[in-house]
Short mmCIF file of C-alpha atoms in Angstrom, two decimals:
data_model
loop_
_atom_site.label_atom_id
_atom_site.label_comp_id
_atom_site.label_asym_id
_atom_site.label_seq_id
_atom_site.Cartn_x
_atom_site.Cartn_y
_atom_site.Cartn_z
CA UNK Q 484 139.63 106.06 123.91
CA UNK Q 485 140.43 105.95 120.25
CA UNK Q 486 141.19 108.88 118.00
CA UNK Q 487 139.89 108.43 114.47
CA UNK Q 488 139.68 110.63 111.37
CA UNK Q 489 136.69 111.19 109.14
CA UNK Q 490 137.31 112.67 105.71
CA UNK Q 491 134.44 114.46 103.99
CA UNK Q 492 133.83 113.73 100.33
CA UNK Q 493 135.22 117.20 99.63
CA UNK Q 494 138.50 116.11 101.36
CA UNK Q 495 138.07 118.04 104.62
CA UNK Q 496 139.40 115.88 107.50
CA UNK Q 497 137.93 115.80 111.06
CA UNK Q 498 139.80 114.25 114.00
CA UNK Q 499 137.40 112.77 116.48
CA UNK Q 500 137.95 111.29 119.92
CA UNK Q 501 135.55 108.34 120.46
CA UNK Q 502 135.20 108.38 124.23
CA UNK Q 503 132.30 105.94 124.63
CA UNK Q 504 133.19 103.22 122.15
CA UNK Q 505 130.59 104.73 119.84
CA UNK Q 506 130.02 103.31 116.40
CA UNK Q 507 131.49 104.94 113.31
CA UNK Q 508 127.92 106.12 112.48
CA UNK Q 509 127.42 107.63 115.98
CA UNK Q 510 130.83 109.34 115.90
CA UNK Q 511 129.82 111.10 112.67
CA UNK Q 512 126.28 111.97 113.73
CA UNK Q 513 127.21 113.23 117.19
CA UNK Q 514 129.77 115.50 115.61
CA UNK Q 515 127.33 116.62 112.86
CA UNK Q 516 129.59 115.55 110.00
CA UNK Q 517 128.04 115.74 106.51
CA UNK Q 518 127.46 112.59 104.43
CA UNK Q 519 126.33 110.20 107.23
CA UNK Q 520 122.68 110.16 108.05
CA UNK Q 521 122.17 107.17 110.39
CA UNK Q 522 118.38 107.27 110.02
CA UNK Q 523 117.59 104.00 111.92
CA UNK Q 524 119.94 104.78 114.80
CA UNK Q 525 122.18 101.71 114.23
CA UNK Q 526 119.63 98.90 113.87
CA UNK Q 527 120.94 97.72 110.49
CA UNK Q 528 117.64 98.68 108.91
CA UNK Q 529 118.25 101.70 106.64
CA UNK Q 530 121.67 101.67 105.00
CA UNK Q 531 122.08 105.43 105.51
CA UNK Q 532 125.39 105.17 107.32
CA UNK Q 533 127.33 103.93 104.33
CA UNK Q 534 130.98 104.89 104.36
CA UNK Q 535 134.37 103.87 102.92
CA UNK Q 536 137.19 102.49 105.08
CA UNK Q 537 140.66 103.65 104.22
CA UNK Q 538 142.52 100.98 102.28
CA UNK Q 539 145.12 100.56 105.02
CA UNK Q 540 142.39 99.67 107.55
CA UNK Q 541 140.00 97.46 105.59
CA UNK Q 542 141.55 94.13 106.72
CA UNK Q 543 142.12 95.32 110.31
CA UNK Q 544 138.49 95.63 111.12
CA UNK Q 545 136.16 92.75 112.05
CA UNK Q 546 134.59 91.63 108.77
CA UNK Q 547 131.03 92.52 107.85
CA UNK Q 548 128.27 90.13 108.94
CA UNK Q 549 126.13 88.32 106.42
CA UNK Q 550 123.35 90.83 107.07
CA UNK Q 551 125.64 93.85 106.63
CA UNK Q 552 126.93 92.45 103.36
CA UNK Q 553 123.38 91.87 102.16
CA UNK Q 554 122.42 95.45 102.92
CA UNK Q 555 125.57 96.82 101.26
CA UNK Q 556 124.72 95.09 98.02
CA UNK Q 557 121.85 97.44 97.43
CA UNK Q 558 123.75 100.63 98.19
CA UNK Q 559 124.54 103.11 95.48
CA UNK Q 560 128.17 104.02 95.27
CA UNK Q 561 129.28 100.76 96.85
CA UNK Q 562 132.92 99.88 96.54
CA UNK Q 563 135.03 97.00 97.86
CA UNK Q 564 135.91 99.08 100.93
CA UNK Q 565 132.28 100.01 101.70
CA UNK Q 566 130.92 99.41 105.16
CA UNK Q 567 127.96 100.43 107.27
CA UNK Q 568 129.18 102.77 110.00
CA UNK Q 569 126.66 101.51 112.59
CA UNK Q 570 128.20 98.07 112.52
CA UNK Q 571 131.76 99.19 113.50
CA UNK Q 572 132.40 100.05 117.14
CA UNK Q 573 135.37 102.37 117.61
CA UNK Q 574 137.26 100.27 120.14
CA UNK Q 575 140.49 101.52 121.67
CA UNK Q 576 142.65 99.55 119.26
CA UNK Q 577 141.22 101.48 116.30
CA UNK Q 578 143.21 104.69 116.97
CA UNK Q 579 144.33 106.01 113.62
CA UNK Q 580 141.32 104.63 111.69
CA UNK Q 581 140.42 106.72 108.68
CA UNK Q 582 136.90 106.78 107.36
CA UNK Q 583 135.91 108.39 104.11
CA UNK Q 584 132.40 109.82 104.02
CA UNK Q 585 130.26 109.70 100.87
CA UNK Q 586 129.01 112.97 99.32
CA UNK Q 587 126.07 114.50 101.19
CA UNK Q 588 122.73 113.22 99.81
CA UNK E 578 93.76 130.41 113.74
CA UNK E 579 94.55 126.72 113.88
CA UNK E 580 94.54 125.18 117.32
CA UNK E 581 96.23 121.90 118.25
CA UNK E 582 95.29 120.38 121.63
CA UNK E 583 97.04 117.06 122.20
CA UNK E 584 94.87 116.46 125.25
CA UNK E 585 91.57 116.80 123.41
CA UNK E 586 89.69 113.59 122.76
CA UNK E 587 88.60 114.94 119.36
CA UNK E 588 92.24 115.32 118.39
CA UNK E 589 92.94 111.72 119.33
CA UNK E 590 89.96 110.55 117.17
CA UNK E 591 91.38 112.08 114.01
CA UNK E 592 94.43 114.37 114.27
CA UNK E 593 95.21 114.41 110.56
CA UNK E 594 93.04 117.37 109.40
CA UNK E 595 94.58 119.47 112.18
CA UNK E 596 98.08 118.39 111.25
CA UNK E 597 97.48 119.49 107.62
CA UNK E 598 96.45 122.96 108.83
CA UNK E 599 99.48 123.13 111.10
CA UNK E 600 101.79 122.23 108.25
CA UNK E 601 100.22 124.88 105.95
CA UNK E 602 99.35 127.62 108.31
CA UNK E 603 101.62 127.33 111.34
CA UNK E 604 104.68 125.20 110.51
CA UNK E 605 106.09 126.49 113.79
CA UNK E 606 103.11 126.38 116.15
CA UNK E 607 102.93 127.74 119.68
CA UNK E 608 100.23 126.54 122.05
CA UNK E 609 99.72 129.20 124.70
CA UNK E 610 97.46 127.23 126.98
CA UNK E 611 100.01 124.45 127.58
CA UNK E 612 103.01 126.53 126.54
CA UNK E 613 104.63 124.24 124.00
CA UNK E 614 105.85 124.63 120.48
CA UNK E 615 105.29 122.14 117.62
CA UNK E 616 106.80 121.27 114.26
CA UNK E 617 104.69 119.26 111.83
CA UNK E 618 106.53 119.13 108.50
CA UNK E 619 108.71 116.12 107.73
CA UNK E 620 111.93 118.07 107.24
CA UNK E 621 111.35 120.18 110.31
CA UNK E 622 110.62 117.09 112.46
CA UNK E 623 113.82 115.49 111.15
CA UNK E 624 115.84 118.65 111.79
CA UNK E 625 114.67 118.80 115.44
CA UNK E 626 115.28 115.06 116.00
CA UNK E 627 118.73 115.37 114.55
CA UNK E 628 119.90 118.43 116.46
CA UNK E 629 120.17 116.98 119.99
CA UNK E 630 122.42 119.72 121.26
CA UNK E 631 119.68 122.30 120.77
CA UNK E 632 116.64 120.04 121.10
CA UNK E 633 117.51 117.94 124.09
CA UNK E 634 115.84 114.78 125.39
CA UNK E 635 117.40 115.09 128.86
CA UNK E 636 114.36 116.75 130.31
CA UNK E 637 112.09 113.99 129.13
CA UNK E 638 110.18 113.41 125.93
CA UNK E 639 106.72 114.26 127.28
CA UNK E 640 105.20 117.70 126.84
CA UNK E 641 104.44 118.02 130.51
CA UNK E 642 108.05 117.54 131.65
CA UNK E 643 109.38 115.02 134.00
CA UNK E 644 107.43 113.52 136.84
CA UNK E 645 108.69 112.17 140.15
CA UNK E 646 108.56 108.54 139.08
CA UNK E 647 110.77 108.95 136.01
CA UNK E 648 114.23 107.49 135.47
CA UNK E 649 116.97 108.19 133.01
CA UNK E 650 116.96 105.91 130.03
CA UNK E 651 117.91 105.86 126.38
CA UNK E 652 114.90 108.02 125.52
CA UNK E 653 115.62 110.72 128.06
CA UNK E 654 119.34 111.28 127.60
CA UNK E 655 121.57 112.93 125.08
CA UNK E 656 124.98 111.80 123.93
CA UNK E 657 127.33 110.88 125.43
CA UNK E 658 125.16 109.20 128.18
CA UNK E 659 122.70 108.13 125.55
CA UNK E 660 125.43 106.37 123.58
CA UNK E 661 126.68 104.53 126.60
CA UNK E 662 123.17 103.41 127.64
CA UNK E 663 122.16 102.42 124.15
CA UNK E 664 125.11 100.12 123.71
CA UNK E 665 124.21 98.17 126.82
CA UNK E 666 121.33 96.72 124.71
CA UNK E 667 121.83 97.57 121.09
CA UNK E 668 123.51 94.25 120.12
CA UNK E 669 120.57 92.29 121.47
CA UNK E 670 118.11 94.10 119.16
CA UNK E 671 119.99 93.72 115.90
CA UNK E 672 117.79 92.14 113.23
CA UNK E 673 119.85 88.89 113.01
CA UNK E 674 119.61 88.39 116.82
CA UNK E 675 115.86 89.21 116.82
CA UNK E 676 115.24 86.79 113.93
CA UNK E 677 116.07 83.90 116.35
CA UNK E 678 112.72 84.68 118.03
CA UNK E 679 110.59 83.88 115.02
CA UNK E 680 109.41 80.44 116.23
CA UNK E 681 108.68 81.69 119.77
CA UNK E 682 106.63 84.60 118.38
CA UNK E 683 104.74 82.38 116.00
CA UNK E 684 103.87 79.74 118.52
CA UNK E 685 102.76 82.42 121.04
CA UNK E 686 100.62 84.03 118.35
CA UNK E 687 98.98 80.78 117.50
CA UNK E 688 98.20 79.94 121.11
CA UNK E 689 96.56 83.35 121.57
CA UNK E 690 94.46 82.91 118.43
CA UNK E 691 93.45 79.33 119.24
CA UNK E 692 90.48 80.12 121.56
CA UNK E 693 88.98 82.46 118.88
CA UNK E 694 89.50 80.23 115.90
CA UNK E 695 86.11 78.50 116.01
CA UNK E 696 84.06 81.46 117.18
CA UNK E 697 84.37 83.83 114.25
CA UNK E 698 84.96 86.74 116.62
CA UNK E 699 88.07 88.23 118.08
CA UNK E 700 89.11 91.52 119.64
CA UNK E 701 92.33 92.34 117.82
CA UNK E 702 93.70 94.23 120.84
CA UNK E 703 92.16 92.59 123.96
CA UNK E 704 92.63 88.98 122.75
CA UNK E 705 95.70 89.27 120.58
CA UNK E 706 97.81 92.35 119.77
CA UNK E 707 97.48 93.67 123.33
CA UNK E 708 98.94 90.46 124.67
CA UNK E 709 101.49 89.11 122.18
CA UNK E 710 104.23 91.74 122.53
CA UNK E 711 104.01 91.69 126.32
CA UNK E 712 104.23 87.94 126.47
CA UNK E 713 107.32 88.04 124.24
CA UNK E 714 108.78 90.87 126.38
CA UNK E 715 108.20 88.87 129.56
CA UNK E 716 110.00 85.94 127.96
CA UNK E 717 112.90 88.16 126.86
CA UNK E 718 113.12 89.69 130.34
CA UNK E 719 112.84 86.34 132.07
CA UNK E 720 109.60 87.36 133.87
CA UNK E 721 106.93 84.78 134.63
CA UNK E 722 104.39 84.86 131.74
CA UNK E 723 101.48 85.26 134.19
CA UNK E 724 102.86 88.67 135.16
CA UNK E 725 101.99 90.07 131.70
CA UNK E 726 98.45 91.22 132.70
CA UNK E 727 99.45 93.36 135.60
CA UNK E 728 102.45 94.92 133.84
CA UNK E 729 100.13 95.77 130.98
CA UNK E 730 97.52 97.33 133.32
CA UNK E 731 100.22 99.53 134.95
CA UNK E 732 101.58 100.76 131.60
CA UNK E 733 98.10 101.21 130.09
CA UNK E 734 97.12 103.34 133.07
CA UNK E 735 100.23 105.41 132.75
CA UNK E 736 99.62 106.12 129.01
CA UNK E 737 95.97 107.17 129.46
CA UNK E 738 95.14 110.86 129.78
CA UNK E 739 91.92 112.48 130.92
CA UNK E 740 90.18 114.80 128.52
CA UNK E 741 91.82 118.23 128.48
CA UNK E 742 94.17 117.36 131.38
CA UNK E 743 97.93 117.47 130.98
CA UNK E 744 99.89 114.88 132.85
CA UNK E 745 99.41 111.46 134.50
CA UNK E 746 96.17 110.38 136.09
CA UNK E 747 96.15 109.10 139.71
CA UNK E 748 95.88 105.58 138.39
CA UNK E 749 98.81 106.28 136.06
CA UNK E 750 101.01 107.42 138.93
CA UNK E 751 100.02 104.34 140.90
CA UNK E 752 100.81 102.17 137.88
CA UNK E 753 104.32 103.64 137.60
CA UNK E 754 104.94 103.18 141.32
CA UNK E 755 103.81 99.57 141.19
CA UNK E 756 105.97 98.97 138.10
CA UNK E 757 108.90 100.57 139.92
CA UNK E 758 108.44 98.28 142.90
CA UNK E 759 108.17 95.27 140.68
CA UNK E 760 111.38 96.22 138.89
CA UNK E 761 113.27 96.97 142.16
CA UNK E 762 112.37 93.44 143.20
CA UNK E 763 113.54 92.02 139.80
CA UNK E 764 116.92 93.69 140.23
CA UNK E 765 117.32 92.58 143.89
CA UNK E 766 116.32 89.00 143.17
CA UNK E 767 118.13 88.52 139.86
CA UNK E 768 121.35 90.11 141.16
CA UNK E 769 121.76 87.15 143.43
CA UNK E 770 121.24 84.50 140.77
CA UNK E 771 123.59 83.34 138.09
CA UNK E 772 123.15 85.34 134.91
CA UNK E 773 121.58 83.88 131.74
CA UNK E 774 121.04 85.25 128.27
CA UNK E 775 117.94 87.32 128.91
CA UNK E 776 117.65 91.08 128.85
CA UNK E 777 117.66 91.46 132.60
CA UNK E 778 120.85 89.53 132.86
CA UNK E 779 122.53 91.87 130.38
CA UNK E 780 121.36 94.85 132.39
CA UNK E 781 122.58 93.35 135.68
CA UNK E 782 125.91 92.57 133.96
CA UNK E 783 126.06 96.24 132.99
CA UNK E 784 125.14 97.29 136.49
CA UNK E 785 127.70 95.05 138.13
CA UNK E 786 130.33 96.08 135.59
CA UNK E 787 129.72 99.80 136.32
CA UNK E 788 128.51 100.57 132.80
CA UNK E 789 125.09 101.67 134.03
CA UNK E 790 123.89 102.73 137.51
CA UNK E 791 120.92 101.54 139.47
CA UNK E 792 118.53 104.30 138.39
CA UNK E 793 119.51 103.73 134.73
CA UNK E 794 118.81 99.99 135.13
CA UNK E 795 115.38 100.93 136.61
CA UNK E 796 114.88 103.26 133.63
CA UNK E 797 115.65 100.50 131.14
CA UNK E 798 113.29 98.05 132.86
CA UNK E 799 110.49 100.66 132.81
CA UNK E 800 111.10 101.51 129.24
CA UNK E 801 111.09 97.87 128.15
CA UNK E 802 107.76 97.34 129.87
CA UNK E 803 106.24 100.27 127.92
CA UNK E 804 108.09 100.00 124.66
CA UNK E 805 107.72 96.26 124.80
CA UNK E 806 104.03 96.46 124.01
CA UNK E 807 102.32 99.83 123.99
CA UNK E 808 103.46 101.02 120.57
CA UNK E 809 103.80 97.53 118.97
CA UNK E 810 100.24 96.65 120.07
CA UNK E 811 98.93 99.82 118.57
CA UNK E 812 100.95 99.29 115.35
CA UNK E 813 99.33 95.86 114.83
CA UNK E 814 95.87 97.21 115.55
CA UNK E 815 96.30 100.22 113.31
CA UNK E 816 97.56 97.98 110.42
CA UNK E 817 94.50 95.66 110.75
CA UNK E 818 92.13 98.64 110.94
CA UNK E 819 93.62 100.49 107.98
CA UNK E 820 93.59 97.32 105.87
CA UNK E 821 89.90 96.87 106.66
CA UNK E 822 89.30 100.48 105.64
CA UNK E 823 91.06 99.74 102.36
CA UNK E 824 89.58 96.48 101.10
CA UNK E 825 91.43 96.36 97.83
CA UNK E 826 94.75 96.64 99.60
CA UNK E 827 93.62 93.96 102.11
CA UNK E 828 92.78 91.65 99.21
CA UNK E 829 96.26 92.15 97.77
CA UNK E 830 97.81 91.27 101.19
CA UNK E 831 95.61 88.23 101.58
CA UNK E 832 96.50 87.05 98.11
CA UNK E 833 100.21 87.64 98.69
CA UNK E 834 101.21 87.60 102.41
CA UNK E 835 104.76 88.66 101.49
CA UNK E 836 103.19 92.16 101.25
CA UNK E 837 102.55 92.25 105.00
CA UNK E 838 105.89 93.85 105.73
CA UNK E 839 105.06 96.63 103.26
CA UNK E 840 101.67 97.14 104.84
CA UNK E 841 103.32 97.53 108.28
CA UNK E 842 105.74 100.16 106.89
CA UNK E 843 102.86 102.07 105.29
CA UNK E 844 100.92 101.93 108.58
CA UNK E 845 103.98 103.47 110.29
CA UNK E 846 103.86 106.37 107.80
CA UNK E 847 100.09 106.75 107.40
CA UNK E 848 98.82 106.06 110.94
CA UNK E 849 101.78 105.92 113.29
CA UNK E 850 101.29 104.57 116.78
CA UNK E 851 103.68 107.20 118.11
CA UNK E 852 102.18 110.63 117.25
CA UNK E 853 104.30 112.94 119.31
CA UNK E 854 107.56 113.20 121.19
CA UNK E 855 108.85 116.30 122.91
CA UNK E 856 112.26 117.84 123.16
CA UNK E 857 113.46 120.82 125.31
CA UNK E 858 115.44 123.65 123.79
CA UNK E 859 118.84 124.28 125.32
CA UNK E 860 119.10 127.85 123.83
CA UNK E 861 117.04 130.34 121.82
CA UNK E 862 116.56 129.00 118.34
CA UNK E 863 115.05 130.57 115.22
CA UNK E 864 112.62 128.59 113.06
CA UNK E 865 110.22 129.88 110.43
CA UNK E 866 111.10 133.48 111.29
CA UNK E 867 110.27 133.18 114.96
CA UNK E 868 112.43 132.60 118.03
CA UNK E 869 111.74 129.62 120.26
CA UNK E 870 113.19 130.54 123.64
CA UNK E 871 115.61 128.40 125.62
CA UNK E 872 113.93 125.96 127.96
CA UNK E 873 110.82 125.60 125.74
CA UNK E 874 109.03 122.34 125.01
CA UNK E 875 109.07 121.41 121.31
CA UNK E 876 106.60 118.79 120.10
CA UNK E 877 107.70 116.73 117.13
CA UNK E 878 104.60 115.48 115.33
CA UNK E 879 105.54 112.11 113.89
CA UNK E 880 101.99 111.49 112.76
CA UNK E 881 102.01 114.70 110.75
CA UNK E 882 105.41 114.12 109.24
CA UNK E 883 104.05 110.98 107.58
CA UNK E 884 101.30 112.92 105.88
CA UNK E 885 103.45 115.84 104.72
CA UNK E 886 102.62 116.57 101.06
CA UNK E 887 106.06 118.26 100.75
CA UNK E 888 107.61 114.83 101.31
CA UNK E 889 105.16 112.24 99.94
CA UNK E 890 103.13 112.05 96.81
CA UNK E 891 99.41 111.53 97.60
CA UNK E 892 100.18 111.39 101.31
CA UNK E 893 96.56 110.68 102.26
CA UNK E 894 96.45 107.54 100.17
CA UNK E 895 97.21 104.28 102.02
CA UNK E 896 99.50 102.75 99.41
CA UNK E 897 101.55 99.71 100.32
CA UNK E 898 103.37 99.73 96.94
CA UNK E 899 105.51 102.59 98.38
CA UNK E 900 107.26 99.68 100.21
CA UNK E 901 109.53 102.27 101.71
CA UNK E 902 111.21 102.63 105.03
CA UNK E 903 111.54 106.35 104.36
CA UNK E 904 109.27 107.38 107.29
CA UNK E 905 109.85 108.46 110.88
CA UNK E 906 107.30 106.09 112.43
CA UNK E 907 110.16 104.69 114.49
CA UNK E 908 111.75 108.07 114.98
CA UNK E 909 114.90 109.31 113.31
CA UNK E 910 118.65 109.20 114.02
CA UNK E 911 120.33 108.38 117.31
CA UNK E 912 117.04 108.03 119.21
CA UNK E 913 115.41 105.95 116.54
CA UNK E 914 113.56 103.01 118.08
CA UNK E 915 115.95 100.44 119.52
CA UNK E 916 113.24 97.82 119.39
CA UNK E 917 112.23 98.44 115.77
CA UNK E 918 113.58 95.09 114.50
CA UNK E 919 111.48 93.30 117.17
CA UNK E 920 108.42 95.41 116.48
CA UNK E 921 108.69 94.69 112.76
CA UNK E 922 109.14 90.97 113.25
CA UNK E 923 106.35 90.68 115.82
CA UNK E 924 103.96 92.67 113.62
CA UNK E 925 104.69 90.64 110.56
CA UNK E 926 104.25 87.31 112.25
CA UNK E 927 101.18 88.51 114.14
CA UNK E 928 99.49 89.59 110.94
CA UNK E 929 100.55 86.45 109.01
CA UNK E 930 98.96 84.23 111.60
CA UNK E 931 95.93 86.50 111.99
CA UNK E 932 95.15 86.63 108.28
CA UNK E 933 95.60 82.88 108.00
CA UNK E 934 92.88 82.51 110.51
CA UNK E 935 90.48 85.24 109.43
CA UNK E 936 90.78 85.77 105.70
CA UNK E 937 88.61 88.84 105.13
CA UNK E 938 87.13 90.28 108.30
CA UNK E 939 84.66 92.96 109.38
CA UNK E 940 85.54 95.44 112.07
CA UNK E 941 82.67 96.22 114.52
CA UNK E 942 83.43 99.87 114.30
CA UNK E 943 80.66 101.02 116.69
CA UNK E 944 82.40 99.08 119.46
CA UNK E 945 85.98 100.08 118.92
CA UNK E 946 87.59 102.21 121.56
CA UNK E 947 90.74 104.31 121.03
CA UNK E 948 93.44 105.06 123.53
CA UNK E 949 93.41 108.63 124.79
CA UNK E 950 97.01 109.82 124.92
CA UNK E 951 99.00 112.80 123.68
CA UNK E 952 101.75 110.46 122.47
CA UNK E 953 100.27 107.12 121.51
CA UNK E 954 97.62 106.59 118.86
CA UNK E 955 95.63 103.41 118.32
CA UNK E 956 92.92 101.12 119.71
CA UNK E 957 92.28 99.71 123.16
CA UNK E 958 89.39 97.69 121.77
CA UNK E 959 89.12 96.51 118.15
CA UNK E 960 86.44 93.84 117.91
CA UNK E 961 85.96 92.13 114.58
CA UNK E 962 84.30 89.10 112.98
CA UNK E 963 85.39 86.63 110.38
CA UNK E 964 83.96 83.58 108.64
CA UNK E 965 84.87 80.26 110.18
CA UNK E 966 85.50 77.73 107.43
CA UNK E 967 83.03 74.86 107.36
CA UNK E 968 84.54 71.59 108.60
#
C-alpha cells in the first residue's frame, strides 16, 4: 500500500494510506477531504475531481490520456500540473505522492 | 399531512406533485406504514449519498431490505470493499473504451428498427429500447444473443411490484433464481475456457486472481443483467415521451440532432428512470431538527432532486438548453453509475437512429403502460406512429 499526502487549499496536510489502490479522487472522497467532489464516481464525465500534482511528482505519473486532457481544458483554475484525480490510481510505487486540493467550491 | 407511498400505482403514474410537497412540507419525511425515512431536496439527497459511513449501502439499496437471492455487488457495499469491486470493472466503462462500441450499437439499433420502418408504427419499448441495451449487454458479456429475451423477462419480473405490496412478487423471486442459475452456469462454463476481452472474462480473471470471490462475481453478473437494460431502456423511453410532450423542443432536436445528448441529460434531471435508492443508517443522525435512528431505511428521491426549485430555475420546465450534467440522474459520488458512459452512448445512438426513421411522431398515449416499481420509472409499452416517406 502507498502512503500519500493531500494538502488542502488552506495548507492543511492529510496523510492517507491507500490500501486498495484507490484513485486519487477516491482517496480524497473516502476520507472526506474538502475540495474534491468526484460527482461522477470516476467515469471521466464531470471534471469535479480536479487537483494539482506536486511539482516533484508531475513527470513520475503516467501522463493524462487524450480524453483527460480534453476535459482539463475546460476546467477553471487549470494549471500545468492539473490532473483529474479519478484518472490516477495510487499504486504502491506512488508512496510519497503529494496532491494539492483546489479551494472548496 | 403529505403522504408518500412508493408502492402506490398512483405515485408511479406521476410522483412529481408529491415530491414538491415533500420538499416543502416534510424535507425529512417518515413513512410509518413501511417504516422508512426520505429526503427529497437536491442538497439533502447529495449529502446522504456522499456520507457512506452514516448512510450505508451494505444492507442493500432497496427499501424493503435484502432478500435471500441477493449478492454483494458495487451497489450494495461501502468502501473499502466497494472500491475493490468497482475497480474490477471501472476501466472497461471509461468513455474512451465505451466509444469503441459505437458501430456495434448503431448497427444493432438499425436492425431492430428495420422491421418497423415501412409500417409507420413502432412500440418504442417492446420493439426497440427494451431490446437494444440487453442485446449490447449480451454481446459485452459474451452471452448468445438469443438469450436476451429470457434474461429480460427475469429482470422485468424482479423489478415489478404489486399495488401496495412491499417486496418482490413470486414471479420476481423466480426470475432472480433463474438468473442466478444461468449465471452459475456461465461462471462454471467460462472458467474452463480461455479468457477473451469480454466482461465475463474480466470477472473470471478477477475471481481466479483472488480480487473478487464467487458471490461477488455472481453479484456483478446479476447487476449487469439489470443495469444493462432496465434503467437505460426507461431512459430512452422517457426521453422519447418527454420530447413528444414538448413539440417545440422535439422540433429543435429533429432540426439539429447534435442536441440529442442535451435532451438525454435533461431527461435524466426532469424524468429520471431511477427514482429512488435507499441507504441504511449506521448510527443516530440528526436532519431537519429530527433524529433518524440507527438502522433506519433512508430513501433518496433522485426524481425529486431533479425538480428541486432550490437547485434549478424553472425546474418543471423541460429545457434542453440547460445542457448540464449537474443532475443526480446517474447518482452521485462513489456509487455514481458505473455504466453511465454506456447508457449515454446507447441512448444517443438509439435516439439518432430513431429520429432518422420517424421524424415527428405521435404517441398512442391511451395504450402506453408504465412499469410499477418503487425504484424504476418509465414505460413498459410506448406505442407510437410516424409517417412513412413516400417512395
